Coordinates of C-alpha atoms and ligand atoms in Angstrom, one line a residue:
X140 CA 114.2 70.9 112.2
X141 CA 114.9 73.9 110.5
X142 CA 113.6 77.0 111.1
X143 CA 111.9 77.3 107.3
X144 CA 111.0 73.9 107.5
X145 CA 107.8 73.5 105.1
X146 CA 107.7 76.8 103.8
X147 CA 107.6 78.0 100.2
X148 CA 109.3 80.7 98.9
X149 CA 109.5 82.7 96.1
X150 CA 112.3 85.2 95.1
X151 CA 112.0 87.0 92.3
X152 CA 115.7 87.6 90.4
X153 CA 117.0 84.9 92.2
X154 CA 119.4 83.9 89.0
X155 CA 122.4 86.1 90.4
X156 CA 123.5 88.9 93.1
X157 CA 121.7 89.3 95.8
X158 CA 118.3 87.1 95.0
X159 CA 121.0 84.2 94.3
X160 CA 122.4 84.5 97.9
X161 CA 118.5 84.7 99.4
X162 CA 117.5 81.9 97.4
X163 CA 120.3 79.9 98.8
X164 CA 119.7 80.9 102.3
X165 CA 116.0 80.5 102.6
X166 CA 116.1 77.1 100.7
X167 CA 119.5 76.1 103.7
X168 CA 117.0 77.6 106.2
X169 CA 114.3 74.4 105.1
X170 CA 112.0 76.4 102.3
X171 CA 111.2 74.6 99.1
X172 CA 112.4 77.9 96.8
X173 CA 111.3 78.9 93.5
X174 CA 113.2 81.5 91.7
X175 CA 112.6 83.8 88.7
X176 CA 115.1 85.0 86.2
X177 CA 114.7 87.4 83.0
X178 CA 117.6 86.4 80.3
X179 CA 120.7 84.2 82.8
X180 CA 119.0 80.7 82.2
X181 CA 122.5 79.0 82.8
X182 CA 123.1 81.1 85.8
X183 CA 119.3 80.1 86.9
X184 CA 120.2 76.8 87.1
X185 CA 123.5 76.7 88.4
X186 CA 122.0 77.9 91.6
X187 CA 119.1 75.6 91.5
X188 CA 121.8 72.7 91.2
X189 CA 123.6 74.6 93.9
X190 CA 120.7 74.0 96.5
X191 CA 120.0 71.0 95.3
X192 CA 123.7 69.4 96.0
X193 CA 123.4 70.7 99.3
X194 CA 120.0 68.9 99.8
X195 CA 117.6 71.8 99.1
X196 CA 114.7 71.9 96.7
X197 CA 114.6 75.1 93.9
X198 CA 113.1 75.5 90.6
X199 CA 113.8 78.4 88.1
X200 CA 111.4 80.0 86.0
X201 CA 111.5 82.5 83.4
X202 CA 110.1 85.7 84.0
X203 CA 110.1 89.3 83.4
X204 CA 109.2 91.2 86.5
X205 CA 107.6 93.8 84.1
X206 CA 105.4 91.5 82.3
X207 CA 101.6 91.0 84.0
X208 CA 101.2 88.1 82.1
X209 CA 104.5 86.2 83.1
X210 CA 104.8 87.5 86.9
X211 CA 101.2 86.1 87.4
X212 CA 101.9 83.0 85.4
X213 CA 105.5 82.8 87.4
X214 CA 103.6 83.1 90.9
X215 CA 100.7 80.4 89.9
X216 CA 103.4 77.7 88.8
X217 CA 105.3 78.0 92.1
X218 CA 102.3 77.7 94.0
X219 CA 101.0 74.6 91.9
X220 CA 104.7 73.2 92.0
X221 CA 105.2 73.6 95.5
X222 CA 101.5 73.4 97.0
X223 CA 101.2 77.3 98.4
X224 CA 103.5 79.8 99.3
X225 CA 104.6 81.6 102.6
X226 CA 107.3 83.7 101.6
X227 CA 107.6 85.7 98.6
X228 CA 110.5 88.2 98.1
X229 CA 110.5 90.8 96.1
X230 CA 114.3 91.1 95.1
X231 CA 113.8 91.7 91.1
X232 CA 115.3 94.8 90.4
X233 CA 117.4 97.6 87.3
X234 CA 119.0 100.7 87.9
X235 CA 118.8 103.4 85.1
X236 CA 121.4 106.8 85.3
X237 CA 120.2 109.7 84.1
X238 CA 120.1 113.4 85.8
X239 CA 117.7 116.1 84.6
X240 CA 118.8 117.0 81.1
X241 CA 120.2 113.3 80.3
X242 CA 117.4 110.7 81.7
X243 CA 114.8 109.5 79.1
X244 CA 111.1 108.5 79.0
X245 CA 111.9 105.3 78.0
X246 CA 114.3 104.2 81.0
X247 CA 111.8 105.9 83.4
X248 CA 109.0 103.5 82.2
X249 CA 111.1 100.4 82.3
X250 CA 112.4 101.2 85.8
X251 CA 109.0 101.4 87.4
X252 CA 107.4 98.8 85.1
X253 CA 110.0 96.2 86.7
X254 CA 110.9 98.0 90.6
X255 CA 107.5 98.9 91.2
X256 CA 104.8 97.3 88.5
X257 CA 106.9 94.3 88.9
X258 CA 106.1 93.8 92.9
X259 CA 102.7 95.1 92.8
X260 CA 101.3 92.4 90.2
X261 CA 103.3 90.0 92.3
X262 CA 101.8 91.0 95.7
X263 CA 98.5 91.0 94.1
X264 CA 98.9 87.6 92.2
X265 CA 100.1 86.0 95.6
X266 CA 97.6 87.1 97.9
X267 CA 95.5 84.4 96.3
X268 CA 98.4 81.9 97.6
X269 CA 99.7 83.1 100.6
X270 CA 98.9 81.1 103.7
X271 CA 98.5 82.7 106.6
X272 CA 100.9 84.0 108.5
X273 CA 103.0 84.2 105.2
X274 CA 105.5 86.7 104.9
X275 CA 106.0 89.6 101.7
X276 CA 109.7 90.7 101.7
X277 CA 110.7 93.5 99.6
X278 CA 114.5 94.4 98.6
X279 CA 114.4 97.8 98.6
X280 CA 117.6 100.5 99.0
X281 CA 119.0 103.2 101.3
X282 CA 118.2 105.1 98.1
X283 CA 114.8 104.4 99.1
X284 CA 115.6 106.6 102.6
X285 CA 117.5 109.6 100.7
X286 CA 119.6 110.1 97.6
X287 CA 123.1 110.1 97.3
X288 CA 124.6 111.1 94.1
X289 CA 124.0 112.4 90.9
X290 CA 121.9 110.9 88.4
X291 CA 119.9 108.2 90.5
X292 CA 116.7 110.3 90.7
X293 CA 114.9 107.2 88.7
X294 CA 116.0 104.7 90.9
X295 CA 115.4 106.6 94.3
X296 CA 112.0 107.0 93.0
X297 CA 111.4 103.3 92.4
X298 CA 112.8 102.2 96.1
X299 CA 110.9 105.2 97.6
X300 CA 107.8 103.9 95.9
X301 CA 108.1 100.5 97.1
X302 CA 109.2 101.4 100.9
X303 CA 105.4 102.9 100.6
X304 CA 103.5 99.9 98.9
X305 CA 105.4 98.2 101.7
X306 CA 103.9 100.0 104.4
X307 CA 100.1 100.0 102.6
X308 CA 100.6 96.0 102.2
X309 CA 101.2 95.8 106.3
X310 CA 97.8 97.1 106.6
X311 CA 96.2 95.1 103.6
X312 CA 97.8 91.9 104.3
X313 CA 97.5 92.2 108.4
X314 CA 94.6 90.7 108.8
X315 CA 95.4 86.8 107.7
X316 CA 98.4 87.4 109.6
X317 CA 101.0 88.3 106.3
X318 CA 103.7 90.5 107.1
X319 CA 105.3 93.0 104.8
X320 CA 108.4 94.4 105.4
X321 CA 111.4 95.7 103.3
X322 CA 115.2 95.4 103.4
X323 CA 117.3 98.6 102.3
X324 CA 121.1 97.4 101.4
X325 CA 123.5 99.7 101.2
X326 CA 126.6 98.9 98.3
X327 CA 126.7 95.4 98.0
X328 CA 129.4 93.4 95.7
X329 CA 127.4 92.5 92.6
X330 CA 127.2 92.7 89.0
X331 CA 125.0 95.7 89.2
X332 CA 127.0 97.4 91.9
X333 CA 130.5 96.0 91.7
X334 CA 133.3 96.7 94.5
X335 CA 135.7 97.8 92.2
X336 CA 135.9 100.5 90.2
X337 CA 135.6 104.6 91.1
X338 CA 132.5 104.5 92.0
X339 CA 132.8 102.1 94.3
X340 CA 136.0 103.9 96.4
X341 CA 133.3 106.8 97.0
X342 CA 130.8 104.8 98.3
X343 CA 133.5 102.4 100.4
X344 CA 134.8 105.6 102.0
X345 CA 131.1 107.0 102.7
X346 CA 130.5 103.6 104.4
X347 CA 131.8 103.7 108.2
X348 CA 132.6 99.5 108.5
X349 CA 134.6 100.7 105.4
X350 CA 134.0 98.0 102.8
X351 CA 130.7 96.5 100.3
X352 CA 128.7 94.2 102.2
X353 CA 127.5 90.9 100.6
X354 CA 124.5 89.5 99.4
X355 CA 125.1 86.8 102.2
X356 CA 124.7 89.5 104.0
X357 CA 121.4 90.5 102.7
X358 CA 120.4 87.2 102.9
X359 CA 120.7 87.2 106.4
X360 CA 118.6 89.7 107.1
X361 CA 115.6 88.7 104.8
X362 CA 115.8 85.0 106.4
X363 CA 115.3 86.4 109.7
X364 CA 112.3 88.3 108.3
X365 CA 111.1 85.3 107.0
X366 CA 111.0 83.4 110.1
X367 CA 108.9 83.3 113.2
X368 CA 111.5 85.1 115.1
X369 CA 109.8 88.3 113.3
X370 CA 105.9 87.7 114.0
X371 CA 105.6 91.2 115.5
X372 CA 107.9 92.9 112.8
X373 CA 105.3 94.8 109.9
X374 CA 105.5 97.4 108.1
X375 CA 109.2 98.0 108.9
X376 CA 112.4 99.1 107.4
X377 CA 115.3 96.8 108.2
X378 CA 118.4 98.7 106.8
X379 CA 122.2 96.3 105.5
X380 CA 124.1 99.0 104.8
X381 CA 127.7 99.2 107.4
X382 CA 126.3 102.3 108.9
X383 CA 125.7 104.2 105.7
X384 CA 123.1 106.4 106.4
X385 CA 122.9 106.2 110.1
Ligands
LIG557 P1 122.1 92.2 89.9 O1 121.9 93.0 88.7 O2 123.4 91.7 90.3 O3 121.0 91.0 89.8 C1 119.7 91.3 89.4 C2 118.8 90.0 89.5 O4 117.5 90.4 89.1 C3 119.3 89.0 88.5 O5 119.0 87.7 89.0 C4 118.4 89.3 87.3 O6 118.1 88.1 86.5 C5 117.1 89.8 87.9 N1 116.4 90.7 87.1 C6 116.8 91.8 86.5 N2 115.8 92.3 85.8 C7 114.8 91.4 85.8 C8 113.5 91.4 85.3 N3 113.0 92.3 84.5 N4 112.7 90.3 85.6 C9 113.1 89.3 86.4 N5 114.3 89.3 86.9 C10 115.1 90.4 86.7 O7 121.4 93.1 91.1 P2 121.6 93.0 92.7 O8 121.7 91.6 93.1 O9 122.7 93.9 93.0 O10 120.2 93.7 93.1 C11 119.1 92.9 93.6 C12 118.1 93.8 94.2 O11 118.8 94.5 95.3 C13 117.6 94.9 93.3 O12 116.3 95.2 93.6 C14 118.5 96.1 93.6 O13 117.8 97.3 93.3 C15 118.7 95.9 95.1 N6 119.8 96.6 95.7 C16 121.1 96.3 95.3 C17 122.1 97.0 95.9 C18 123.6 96.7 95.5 O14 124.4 97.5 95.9 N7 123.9 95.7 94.7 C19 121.9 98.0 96.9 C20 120.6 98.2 97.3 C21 119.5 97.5 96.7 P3 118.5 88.0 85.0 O15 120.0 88.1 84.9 O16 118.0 86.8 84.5 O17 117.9 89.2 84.3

């Protein structure tokens, strides 16, 4: 037996980066594993196929975490496919620069339509699925604990925001026995946040284990949240981040 064993999961961006690694993980770990994706179709299904060659069972399924409309319709078709859900990770996520003078309306509105609106309508659309003693996992960001450079005020405000709706869910969801928790990774080697590069020297040398983590690593963490092994974890912060901000 594995320790996910008849679970369902959902992970939201699950196509590349970090979701793709927790999708893999959770669906090794026994879960049947549904996973959403905006515009990588191909990428999508490579990881699908992934799991399935190594036994698994995933579906991908288009949708935009700042759409109402498809982020209910995307948690209603993994429940039907699967028959319920347990898990649901909130991993779906942009980053937008911008300081003071430079940031626009626009990107502001698209950032907390898909790092905040996004996991709210989830949340809401999967209390209606979650069994109980399901578990909500959100990926947030050290930049939800404090912010580091220049020009992230956007983002910090969307990780911030859902580090809170975490800790209002642990008291909504509590009493079917749903956890919510979130996971705050520091630089990790993907597309958004490559190890290479300027900006990724800075944030190597401000990391004392001296290097990017990966979303293995991430991974790790959220499939420990998602198991049993965490029943009396809620409401908390689990920081992947080599030391970052300790
Ligand atoms: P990537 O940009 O590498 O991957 C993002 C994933 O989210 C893709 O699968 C993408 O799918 C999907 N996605 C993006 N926008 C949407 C949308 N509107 N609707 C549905 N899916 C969407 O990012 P990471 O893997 O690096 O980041 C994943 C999460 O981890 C994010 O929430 C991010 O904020 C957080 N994080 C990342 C860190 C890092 O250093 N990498 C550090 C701390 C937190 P598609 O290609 O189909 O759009």
């Amino acid at each position: 037996m594995s320790r996910l064993d008849g679970k369902v999961a959902l992970v939201t961006g699950g196509s590349r980066g970090i979701g793709a690694a927790i999708a893999k993980r959770l669906a090794a770990d026994g879960a049947k594993v549904a996973l959403s994706y905006s515009s990588s179709p191909d990428a999508a299904d490579a990881v699908v196929a992934e799991i399935a060659a190594a036994g698994g069972e995933a579906a991908a399924l288009k949708a935009d975490a700042g759409s109402e409309e498809e982020t209910r319709s995307l948690v209603d078709e993994t429940a039907a496919r699967f028959g319920g859900l347990d898990i649901l990770v909130n991993n779906a996520g942009i980053v937008r620069m911008g300081t003071v003078d430079s940031a626009s309306l626009e990107d502001l509105d698209r950032i907390y339509a898909v790092n905040v609106r996004g996991p709210f309508v989830t949340v809401q659309a999967a209390a209606q699925h979650l069994r109980d003693g399901g578990r909500v996992i959100n990926i947030g960001s050290i930049n939800g604990e404090r912010a580091l450079i220049a020009g992230m005020s956007m983002y910090v405000m969307s990780k911030f925001a859902l580090g809170g709706l975490t800790r209002g869910w642990a008291h909504d969801l509590a009493a079917r026995g749903i956890t919510a928790n979130v996971v705050e990774p520091g630089p990790i080697d993907t597309d958004m946040n490559p190890a290479e590069g300027p900006m990724a020297d800075r944030m190597t040398h401000m990391v004392p284990l001296k290097r990017y983590g990966q979303g293995d690593e991430v991974a790790a963490a959220v499939a420990f949240l998602a198991s049993d092994d965490s029943s009396y974890i809620n409401g908390a912060t689990l920081v992947v981040d080599g030391g970052l901000i300790a």
